[in-house]
């Protein structure tokens, strides 16, 4: 079950990146008049938005990797002290 979970989490990250770029970021960044000027330009704003969006994808993939390590027993879940 954990292997399936890791694969689904990884696919979620992939879908987040591809679909977000195609349906959200491109349409949002096409409208330069609606973007605020951070540090003097909309280009910086666009770059920051794209970076943050894809950083979230990397976070999904990191979580998938950790779950995958659980599958192999390389990482043991923490147990409460008591």
Tab-separated table of C-alpha atoms in Angstrom:
chain	number	residue	atom	x	y	z
A	1	UNK	CA	0.000	0.000	0.000
A	2	UNK	CA	2.849	2.398	0.762
A	3	UNK	CA	4.358	1.801	-2.676
A	4	UNK	CA	1.046	2.744	-4.275
A	5	UNK	CA	0.839	5.810	-2.041
A	6	UNK	CA	4.369	6.870	-3.036
A	7	UNK	CA	3.516	6.480	-6.735
A	8	UNK	CA	0.292	8.450	-6.357
A	9	UNK	CA	2.051	11.230	-4.466
A	10	UNK	CA	4.716	11.417	-7.175
A	11	UNK	CA	2.033	11.556	-9.875
A	12	UNK	CA	0.255	14.287	-7.931
A	13	UNK	CA	3.435	16.352	-8.039
A	14	UNK	CA	3.795	15.747	-11.753
A	15	UNK	CA	0.183	16.727	-12.415
A	16	UNK	CA	0.587	19.802	-10.203
A	17	UNK	CA	3.546	20.972	-12.261
A	18	UNK	CA	2.199	20.229	-15.745
A	19	UNK	CA	-1.417	21.245	-15.226
A	20	UNK	CA	-0.530	24.272	-13.144
A	21	UNK	CA	1.887	25.526	-15.771
A	22	UNK	CA	-0.560	24.921	-18.584
A	23	UNK	CA	-3.823	26.104	-17.073
A	24	UNK	CA	-2.892	28.546	-14.314
A	25	UNK	CA	0.562	30.060	-14.660
A	26	UNK	CA	0.572	30.711	-18.393
A	27	UNK	CA	-2.829	32.386	-18.269
A	28	UNK	CA	-1.942	34.369	-15.174
A	29	UNK	CA	1.428	35.512	-16.504
A	30	UNK	CA	-0.025	36.442	-19.889
A	31	UNK	CA	-1.859	39.317	-18.191
A	32	UNK	CA	1.042	41.567	-17.254
A	33	UNK	CA	-1.297	44.421	-16.359
A	34	UNK	CA	-2.697	42.433	-13.424
A	35	UNK	CA	0.666	41.411	-11.928
A	36	UNK	CA	2.161	43.609	-9.228
A	37	UNK	CA	5.634	45.024	-9.786
A	38	UNK	CA	7.830	43.386	-7.172
A	39	UNK	CA	11.296	44.932	-7.004
A	40	UNK	CA	10.398	47.142	-9.953
A	41	UNK	CA	9.293	44.664	-12.604
A	42	UNK	CA	6.592	42.177	-13.436
A	43	UNK	CA	9.292	39.814	-14.732
A	44	UNK	CA	10.536	39.307	-11.185
A	45	UNK	CA	6.980	38.686	-10.025
A	46	UNK	CA	6.437	36.124	-12.787
A	47	UNK	CA	9.697	34.361	-11.975
A	48	UNK	CA	8.843	34.240	-8.291
A	49	UNK	CA	5.403	32.781	-8.982
A	50	UNK	CA	6.821	30.131	-11.315
A	51	UNK	CA	9.598	29.256	-8.850
A	52	UNK	CA	7.180	28.912	-5.924
A	53	UNK	CA	4.766	26.824	-7.984
A	54	UNK	CA	7.395	24.323	-9.052
A	55	UNK	CA	9.014	24.282	-5.611
A	56	UNK	CA	5.733	22.840	-4.384
A	57	UNK	CA	6.141	20.071	-6.961
A	58	UNK	CA	9.578	19.312	-5.550
A	59	UNK	CA	7.989	19.100	-2.085
A	60	UNK	CA	5.464	16.531	-3.399
A	61	UNK	CA	8.307	14.490	-4.859
A	62	UNK	CA	10.298	14.680	-1.622
A	63	UNK	CA	7.287	13.366	0.276
A	64	UNK	CA	6.905	10.553	-2.258
A	65	UNK	CA	10.570	9.666	-1.768
A	66	UNK	CA	10.163	9.513	2.003
A	67	UNK	CA	7.137	7.245	1.669
A	68	UNK	CA	9.122	5.098	-0.776
A	69	UNK	CA	11.883	4.792	1.827
A	70	UNK	CA	9.275	3.556	4.291
A	71	UNK	CA	8.411	0.787	1.832
A	72	UNK	CA	11.967	-0.501	1.879
A	73	UNK	CA	12.265	-0.177	5.639
A	74	UNK	CA	15.076	2.343	5.279
A	75	UNK	CA	13.247	4.838	7.458
A	76	UNK	CA	11.410	3.681	10.527
A	77	UNK	CA	8.452	5.687	11.799
A	78	UNK	CA	9.073	7.455	15.101
A	79	UNK	CA	7.524	5.811	18.116
A	80	UNK	CA	6.144	7.707	21.044
A	81	UNK	CA	8.081	7.607	24.296
A	82	UNK	CA	6.182	6.036	27.070
